Short mmCIF file of C-alpha atoms (C1' of nucleotides) in Angstrom, two decimals:
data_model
loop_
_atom_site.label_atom_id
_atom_site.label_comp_id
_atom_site.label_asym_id
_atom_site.label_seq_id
_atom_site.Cartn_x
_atom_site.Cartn_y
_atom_site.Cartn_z
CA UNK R 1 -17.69 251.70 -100.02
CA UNK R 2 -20.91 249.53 -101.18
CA UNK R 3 -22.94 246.94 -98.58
CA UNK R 4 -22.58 244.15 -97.35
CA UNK R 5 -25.11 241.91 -97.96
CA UNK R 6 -26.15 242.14 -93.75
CA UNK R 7 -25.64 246.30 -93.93
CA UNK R 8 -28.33 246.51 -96.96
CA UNK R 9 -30.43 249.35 -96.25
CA UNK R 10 -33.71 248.10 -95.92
CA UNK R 11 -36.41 249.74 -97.64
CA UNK R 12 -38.11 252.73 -95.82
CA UNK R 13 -41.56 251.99 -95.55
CA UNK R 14 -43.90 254.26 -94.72
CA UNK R 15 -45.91 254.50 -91.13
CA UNK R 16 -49.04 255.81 -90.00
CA UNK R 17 -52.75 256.55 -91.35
CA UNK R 18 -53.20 254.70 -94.74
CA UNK R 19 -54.13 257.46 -97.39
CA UNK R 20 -57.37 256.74 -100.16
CA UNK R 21 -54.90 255.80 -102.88
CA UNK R 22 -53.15 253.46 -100.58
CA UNK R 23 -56.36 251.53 -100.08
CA UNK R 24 -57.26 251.41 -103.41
CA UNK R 25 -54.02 249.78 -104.35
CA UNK R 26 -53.93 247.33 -101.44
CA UNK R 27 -58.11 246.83 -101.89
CA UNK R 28 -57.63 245.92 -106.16
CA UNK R 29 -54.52 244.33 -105.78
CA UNK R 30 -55.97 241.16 -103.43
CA UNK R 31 -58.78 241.50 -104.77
CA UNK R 32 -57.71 240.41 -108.26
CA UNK R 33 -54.66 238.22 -106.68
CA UNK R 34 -55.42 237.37 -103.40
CA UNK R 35 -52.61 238.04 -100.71
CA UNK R 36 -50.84 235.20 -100.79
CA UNK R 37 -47.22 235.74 -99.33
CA UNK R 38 -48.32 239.06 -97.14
CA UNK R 39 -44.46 240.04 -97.16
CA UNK R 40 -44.98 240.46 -101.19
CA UNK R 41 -48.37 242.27 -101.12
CA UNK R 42 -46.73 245.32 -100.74
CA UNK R 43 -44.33 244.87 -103.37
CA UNK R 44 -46.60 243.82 -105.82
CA UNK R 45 -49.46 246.48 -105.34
CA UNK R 46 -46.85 249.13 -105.42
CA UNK R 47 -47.04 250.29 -101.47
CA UNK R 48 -44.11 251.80 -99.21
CA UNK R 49 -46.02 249.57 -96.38
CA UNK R 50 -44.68 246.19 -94.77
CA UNK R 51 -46.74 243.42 -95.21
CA UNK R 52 -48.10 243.28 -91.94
CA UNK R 53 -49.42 246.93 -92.11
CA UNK R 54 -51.12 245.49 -94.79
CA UNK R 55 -52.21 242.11 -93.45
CA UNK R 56 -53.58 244.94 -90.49
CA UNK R 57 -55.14 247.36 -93.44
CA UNK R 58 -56.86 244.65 -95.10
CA UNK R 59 -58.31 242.88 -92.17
CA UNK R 60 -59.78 245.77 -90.53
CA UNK R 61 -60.93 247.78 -92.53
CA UNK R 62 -60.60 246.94 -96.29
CA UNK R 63 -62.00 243.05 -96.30
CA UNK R 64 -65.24 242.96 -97.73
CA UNK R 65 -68.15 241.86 -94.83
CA UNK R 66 -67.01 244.13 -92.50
CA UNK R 67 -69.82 245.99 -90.09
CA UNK R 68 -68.88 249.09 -88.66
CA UNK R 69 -70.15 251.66 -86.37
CA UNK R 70 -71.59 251.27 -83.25
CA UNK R 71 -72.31 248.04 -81.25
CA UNK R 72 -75.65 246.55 -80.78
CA UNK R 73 -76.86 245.65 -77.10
CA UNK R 74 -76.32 241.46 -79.08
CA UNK R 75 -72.78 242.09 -79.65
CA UNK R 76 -72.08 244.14 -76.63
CA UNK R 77 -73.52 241.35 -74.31
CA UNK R 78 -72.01 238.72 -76.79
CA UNK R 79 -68.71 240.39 -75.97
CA UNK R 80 -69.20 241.32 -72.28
CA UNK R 81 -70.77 236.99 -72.09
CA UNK R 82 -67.56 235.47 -74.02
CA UNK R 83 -65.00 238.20 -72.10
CA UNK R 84 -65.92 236.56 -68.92
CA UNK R 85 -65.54 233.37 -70.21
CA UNK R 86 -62.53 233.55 -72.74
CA UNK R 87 -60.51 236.60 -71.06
CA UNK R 88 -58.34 238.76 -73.39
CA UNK R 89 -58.72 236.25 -76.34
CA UNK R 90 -59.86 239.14 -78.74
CA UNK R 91 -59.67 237.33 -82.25
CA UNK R 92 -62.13 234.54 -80.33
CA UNK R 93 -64.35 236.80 -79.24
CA UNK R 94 -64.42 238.29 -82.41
CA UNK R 95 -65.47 235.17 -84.19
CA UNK R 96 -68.67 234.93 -82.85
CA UNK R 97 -69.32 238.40 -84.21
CA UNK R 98 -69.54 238.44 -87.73
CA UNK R 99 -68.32 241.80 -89.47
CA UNK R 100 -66.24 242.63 -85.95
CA UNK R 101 -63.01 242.97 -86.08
CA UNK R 102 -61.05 241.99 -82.97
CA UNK R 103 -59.33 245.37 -83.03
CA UNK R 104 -62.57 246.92 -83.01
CA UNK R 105 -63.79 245.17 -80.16
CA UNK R 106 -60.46 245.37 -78.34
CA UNK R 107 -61.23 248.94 -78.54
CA UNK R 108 -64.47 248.81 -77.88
CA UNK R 109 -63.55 246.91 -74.41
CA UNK R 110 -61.08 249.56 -73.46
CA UNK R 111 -62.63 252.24 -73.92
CA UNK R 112 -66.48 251.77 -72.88
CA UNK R 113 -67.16 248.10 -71.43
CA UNK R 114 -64.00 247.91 -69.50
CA UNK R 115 -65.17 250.80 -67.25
CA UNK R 116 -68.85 249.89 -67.70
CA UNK R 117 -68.21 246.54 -66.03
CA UNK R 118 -65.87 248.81 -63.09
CA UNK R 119 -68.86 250.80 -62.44
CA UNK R 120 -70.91 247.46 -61.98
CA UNK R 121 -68.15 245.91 -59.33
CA UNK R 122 -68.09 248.85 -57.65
CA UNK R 123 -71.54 249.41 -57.39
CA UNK R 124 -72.40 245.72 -56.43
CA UNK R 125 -69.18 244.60 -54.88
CA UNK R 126 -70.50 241.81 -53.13
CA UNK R 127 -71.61 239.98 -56.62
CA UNK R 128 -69.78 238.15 -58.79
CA UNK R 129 -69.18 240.15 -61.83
CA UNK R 130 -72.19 240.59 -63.93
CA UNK R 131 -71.23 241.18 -67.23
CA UNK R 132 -74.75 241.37 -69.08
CA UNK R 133 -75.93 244.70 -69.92
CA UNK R 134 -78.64 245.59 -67.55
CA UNK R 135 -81.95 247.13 -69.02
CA UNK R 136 -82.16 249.91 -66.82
CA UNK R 137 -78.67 251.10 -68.49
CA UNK R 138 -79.10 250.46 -72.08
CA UNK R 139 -80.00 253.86 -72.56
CA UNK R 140 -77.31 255.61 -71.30
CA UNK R 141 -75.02 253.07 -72.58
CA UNK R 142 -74.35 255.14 -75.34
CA UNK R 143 -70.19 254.20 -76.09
CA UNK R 144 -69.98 257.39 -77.80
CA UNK R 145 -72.22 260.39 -76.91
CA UNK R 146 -70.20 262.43 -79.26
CA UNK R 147 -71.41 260.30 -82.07
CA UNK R 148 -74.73 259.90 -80.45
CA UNK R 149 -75.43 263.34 -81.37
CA UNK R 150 -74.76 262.98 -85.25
CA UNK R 151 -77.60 260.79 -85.98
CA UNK R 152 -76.16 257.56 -85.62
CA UNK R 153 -79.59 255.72 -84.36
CA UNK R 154 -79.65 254.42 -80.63
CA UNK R 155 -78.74 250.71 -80.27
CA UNK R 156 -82.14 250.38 -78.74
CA UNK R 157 -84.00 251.44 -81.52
CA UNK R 158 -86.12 249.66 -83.84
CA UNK R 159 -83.70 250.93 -87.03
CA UNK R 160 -80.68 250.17 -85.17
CA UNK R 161 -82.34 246.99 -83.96
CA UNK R 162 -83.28 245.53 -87.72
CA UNK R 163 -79.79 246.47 -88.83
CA UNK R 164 -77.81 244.76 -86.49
CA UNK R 165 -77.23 241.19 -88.19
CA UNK R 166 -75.19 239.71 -85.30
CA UNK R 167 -77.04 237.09 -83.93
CA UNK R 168 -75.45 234.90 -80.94
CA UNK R 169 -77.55 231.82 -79.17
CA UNK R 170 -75.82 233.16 -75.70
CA UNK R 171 -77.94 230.06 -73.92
CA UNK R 172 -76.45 227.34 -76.31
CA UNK R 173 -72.71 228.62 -75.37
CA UNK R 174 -73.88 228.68 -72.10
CA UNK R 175 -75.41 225.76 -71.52
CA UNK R 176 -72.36 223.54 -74.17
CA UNK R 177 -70.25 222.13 -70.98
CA UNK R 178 -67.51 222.76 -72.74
CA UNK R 179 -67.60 226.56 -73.86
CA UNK R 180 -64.10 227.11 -73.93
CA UNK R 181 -62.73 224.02 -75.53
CA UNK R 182 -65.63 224.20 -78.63
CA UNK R 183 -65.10 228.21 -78.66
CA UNK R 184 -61.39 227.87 -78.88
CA UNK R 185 -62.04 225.17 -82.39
CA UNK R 186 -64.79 227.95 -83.31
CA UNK R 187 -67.12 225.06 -84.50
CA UNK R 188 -70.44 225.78 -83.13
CA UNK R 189 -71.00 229.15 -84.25
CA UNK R 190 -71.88 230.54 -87.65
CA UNK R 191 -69.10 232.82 -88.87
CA UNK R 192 -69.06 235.33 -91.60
CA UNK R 193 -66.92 234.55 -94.13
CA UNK R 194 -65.34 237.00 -97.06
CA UNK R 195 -66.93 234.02 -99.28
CA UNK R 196 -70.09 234.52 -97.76
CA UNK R 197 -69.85 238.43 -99.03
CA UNK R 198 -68.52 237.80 -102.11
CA UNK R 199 -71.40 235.28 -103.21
CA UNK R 200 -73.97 237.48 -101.50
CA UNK R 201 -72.89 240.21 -104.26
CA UNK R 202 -72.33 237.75 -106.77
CA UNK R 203 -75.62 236.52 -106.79
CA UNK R 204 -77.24 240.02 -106.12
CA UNK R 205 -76.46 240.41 -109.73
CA UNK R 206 -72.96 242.63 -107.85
CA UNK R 207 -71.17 240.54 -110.41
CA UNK R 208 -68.06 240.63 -108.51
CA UNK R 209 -65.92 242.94 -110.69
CA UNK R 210 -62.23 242.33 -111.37
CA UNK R 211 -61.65 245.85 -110.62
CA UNK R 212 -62.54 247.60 -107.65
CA UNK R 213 -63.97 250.64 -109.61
CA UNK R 214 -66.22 247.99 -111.16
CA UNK R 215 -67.19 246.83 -107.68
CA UNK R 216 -68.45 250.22 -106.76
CA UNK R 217 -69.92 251.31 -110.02
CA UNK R 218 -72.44 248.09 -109.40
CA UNK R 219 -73.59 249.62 -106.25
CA UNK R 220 -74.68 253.07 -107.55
CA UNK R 221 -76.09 253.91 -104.56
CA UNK R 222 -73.30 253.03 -102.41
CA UNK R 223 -69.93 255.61 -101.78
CA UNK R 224 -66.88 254.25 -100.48
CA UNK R 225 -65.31 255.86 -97.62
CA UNK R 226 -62.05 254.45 -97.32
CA UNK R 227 -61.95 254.81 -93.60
CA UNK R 228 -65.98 253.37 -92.88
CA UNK R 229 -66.36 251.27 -96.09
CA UNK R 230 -69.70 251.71 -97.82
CA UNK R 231 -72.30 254.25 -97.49
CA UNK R 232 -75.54 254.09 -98.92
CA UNK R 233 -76.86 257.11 -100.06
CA UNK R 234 -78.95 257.88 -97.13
CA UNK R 235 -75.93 257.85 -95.41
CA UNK R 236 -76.18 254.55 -93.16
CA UNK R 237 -73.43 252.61 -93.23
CA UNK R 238 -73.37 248.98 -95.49
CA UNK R 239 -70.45 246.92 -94.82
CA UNK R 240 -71.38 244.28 -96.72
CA UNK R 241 -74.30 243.43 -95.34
CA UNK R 242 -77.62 243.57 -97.12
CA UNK R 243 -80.06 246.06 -95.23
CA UNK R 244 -82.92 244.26 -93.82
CA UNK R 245 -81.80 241.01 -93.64
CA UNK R 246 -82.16 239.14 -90.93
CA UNK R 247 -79.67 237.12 -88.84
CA UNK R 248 -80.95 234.05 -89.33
CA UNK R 249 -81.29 235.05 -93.46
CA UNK R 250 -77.91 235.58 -93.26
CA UNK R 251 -76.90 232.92 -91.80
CA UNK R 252 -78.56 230.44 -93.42
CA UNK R 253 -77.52 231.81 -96.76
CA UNK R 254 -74.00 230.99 -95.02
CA UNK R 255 -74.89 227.97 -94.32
CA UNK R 256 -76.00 226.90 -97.89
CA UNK R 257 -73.67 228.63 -99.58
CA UNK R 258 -70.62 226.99 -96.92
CA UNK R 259 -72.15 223.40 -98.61
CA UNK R 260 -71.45 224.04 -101.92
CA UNK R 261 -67.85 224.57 -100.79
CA UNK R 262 -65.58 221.38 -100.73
CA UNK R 263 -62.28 220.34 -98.89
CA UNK R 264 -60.34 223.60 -97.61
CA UNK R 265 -60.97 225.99 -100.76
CA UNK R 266 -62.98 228.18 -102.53
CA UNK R 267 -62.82 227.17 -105.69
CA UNK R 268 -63.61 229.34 -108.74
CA UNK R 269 -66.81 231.22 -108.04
CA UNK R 270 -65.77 234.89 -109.24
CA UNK R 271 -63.95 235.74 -112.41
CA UNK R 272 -65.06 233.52 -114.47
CA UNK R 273 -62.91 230.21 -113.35
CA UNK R 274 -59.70 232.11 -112.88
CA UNK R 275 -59.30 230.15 -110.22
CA UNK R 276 -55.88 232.04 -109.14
CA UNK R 277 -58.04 235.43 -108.54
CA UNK R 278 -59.62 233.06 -105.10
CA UNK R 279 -57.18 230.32 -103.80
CA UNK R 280 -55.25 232.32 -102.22
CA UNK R 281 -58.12 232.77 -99.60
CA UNK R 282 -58.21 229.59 -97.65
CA UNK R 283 -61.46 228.02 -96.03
CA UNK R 284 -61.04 227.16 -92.74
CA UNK R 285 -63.57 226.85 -90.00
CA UNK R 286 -62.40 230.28 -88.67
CA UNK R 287 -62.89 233.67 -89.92
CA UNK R 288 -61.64 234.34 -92.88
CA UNK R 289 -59.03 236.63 -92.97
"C1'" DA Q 1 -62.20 282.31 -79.11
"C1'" DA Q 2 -58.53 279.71 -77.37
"C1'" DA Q 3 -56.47 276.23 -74.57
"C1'" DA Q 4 -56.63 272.10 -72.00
"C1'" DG Q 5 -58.47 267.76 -71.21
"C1'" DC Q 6 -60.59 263.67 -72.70
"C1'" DA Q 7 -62.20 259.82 -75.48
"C1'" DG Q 8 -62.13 257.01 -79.48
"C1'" DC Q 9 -59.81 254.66 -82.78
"C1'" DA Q 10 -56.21 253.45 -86.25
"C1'" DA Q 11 -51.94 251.65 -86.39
"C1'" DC Q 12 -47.57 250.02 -84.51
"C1'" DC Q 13 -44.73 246.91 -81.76
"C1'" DG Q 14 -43.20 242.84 -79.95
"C1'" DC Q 15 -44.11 238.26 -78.60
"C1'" DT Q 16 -45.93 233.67 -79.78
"C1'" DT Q 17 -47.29 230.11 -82.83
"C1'" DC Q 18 -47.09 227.56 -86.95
"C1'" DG Q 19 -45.29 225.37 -90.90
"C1'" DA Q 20 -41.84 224.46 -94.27
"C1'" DA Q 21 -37.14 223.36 -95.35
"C1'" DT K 1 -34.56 218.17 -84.54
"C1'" DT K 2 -33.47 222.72 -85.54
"C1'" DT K 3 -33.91 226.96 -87.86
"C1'" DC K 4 -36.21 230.59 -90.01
"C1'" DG K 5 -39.77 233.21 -92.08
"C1'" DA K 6 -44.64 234.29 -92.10
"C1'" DA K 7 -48.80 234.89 -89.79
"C1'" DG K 8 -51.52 235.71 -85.77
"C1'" DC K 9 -52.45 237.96 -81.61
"C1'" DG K 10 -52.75 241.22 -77.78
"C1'" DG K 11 -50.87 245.34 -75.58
"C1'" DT K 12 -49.83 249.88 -76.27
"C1'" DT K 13 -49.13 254.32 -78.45
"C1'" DG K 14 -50.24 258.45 -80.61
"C1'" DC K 15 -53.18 261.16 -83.50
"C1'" DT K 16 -57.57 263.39 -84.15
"C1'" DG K 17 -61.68 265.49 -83.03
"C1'" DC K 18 -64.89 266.75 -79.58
"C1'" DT K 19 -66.08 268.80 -75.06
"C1'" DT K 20 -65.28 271.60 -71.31
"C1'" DT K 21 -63.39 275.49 -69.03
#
DNA sequence: AAAAGCAGCAACCGCTTCGAA
DNA sequence: TTTCGAAGCGGTTGCTGCTTT
């Protein structure tokens, strides 16, 4: 009896929705180690999951800087702009979105703006596709009427308005001759970066904690919801972000804080110089992953 | 009140690309 | 140059919850 080396069972891992505890592991294990080799993530943080599943968990949903809920008229007409322009190409699209996931706006495509922009060919067949959102159907542009009706403010209003941080100059992709080429190096556009999160809290006196209790515990007002990340106590959700802070606040704390970063790494900014707890994530001039 | 239909979304699957050996 | 493993990406599936009948 026995196995050969080729007829080794492999090890069962498990499919399907990721449970609270699951998170928790995955969420304190990079964030003390990084992921590193995404094949051992699961290993080391003591999940029945393959790496990718992980690599999937932490991307879109667990990685810090993540917005969710539902899409401002910006990043719908950022989407519906670079769609036309870029096709499919979901993680590019979703790097001119900060806090999107590509995912999440693959979804969002198939299941609202794909059939928006259907009802706009067939309605103006004659025209070359228009994907901008018009005005007169902003309002009933809801994606989600069901979630419409639990409170979750209209896209149009001024709350949902001074939340949204995405912020895309849709003239100056327009009007660079070579869109495609400079969206494909993803070099003209700011980009949110786990970094940029991490130093936001850091400096917010967050005092990034080595454990992910500690993380919370800083935010007393926030609760985690392991599906929909942080909620502030009155309920609206805070990926991340900082309420009330503009786009171009953002940004330009993005900006100055991508300067003090040298060469292709982040170099011991949390954790008191353990610099092993951060090199794992690597700097590039995309999003970070 | 129950069943059927529908929509949204999380997660999986498989293909492609990339980099190291 | 080739091979192989890891990562990235996009298409698709299937579950869940809501709406409609």
């Amino acid at each position: 009896m026995g196995f050969k080396p080729s007829d080794k069972p492999k090890p069962k891992h498990r499919k399907g929705l990721w449970s609270p505890e699951e998170d928790q592991r995955l969420r304190n294990y990079i964030l003390r180690h990084g992921h590193g080799c995404w094949s051992s993530v699961p290993i080391n943080a003591g999940l029945q999951r393959n790496g990718k599943s992980c690599r999937l968990r932490w991307i879109n949903y667990l990685r810090p800087g993540l917005k969710r809920g539902i899409f401002s008229k910006e990043e719908e007409e950022t989407i519906l702009t670079l769609h036309q322009m870029l096709g499919n190409k979901w993680s590019q699209i979703a790097q001119h979105l900060p806090g999107r996931t590509d995912n999440e706006i693959k979804n969002y495509w198939h299941s609202y703006l794909k059939k928006k922009v259907n009802k706009v060919e067939e309605m103006e067949p004659n025209t070359t596709t228009r994907y901008t959102s018009s005005s007169s159907d902003t309002m009933d542009s809801s994606p989600s009427p069901k979630k419409a009706r639990i409170g979750v403010p209209n896209s149009d209003s001024p709350e949902y308005m001074e939340k949204s941080s995405t912020y895309i100059d849709h003239q100056s992709i327009l009007q660079t001759s070579d869109f495609p080429k400079e969206a494909n190096r993803g070099s003209f556009l700011p980009k949110l970066l786990f970094s940029e999160w991490l130093s936001l809290d850091h400096v917010n006196g967050g005092g990034f904690a080595s454990s992910d209790e500690g993380l919370i515990s800083q935010n007393s007002n926030l609760q985690y919801t392991p599906m929909h990340g942080f909620l502030s106590s009155d309920g609206t959700y805070s990926g991340g972000f900082h309420e009330g802070t503009s786009a171009t606040e953002m940004f330009s704390s993005q900006f100055k804080f991508e300067d003090q970063i040298s060469g292709n790494g982040i170099v011991d900014f949390i954790s008191g110089g353990d610099v092993n707890v951060c090199n794992d994530f690597n700097m590039s001039n995309s999003v970070m992953y």
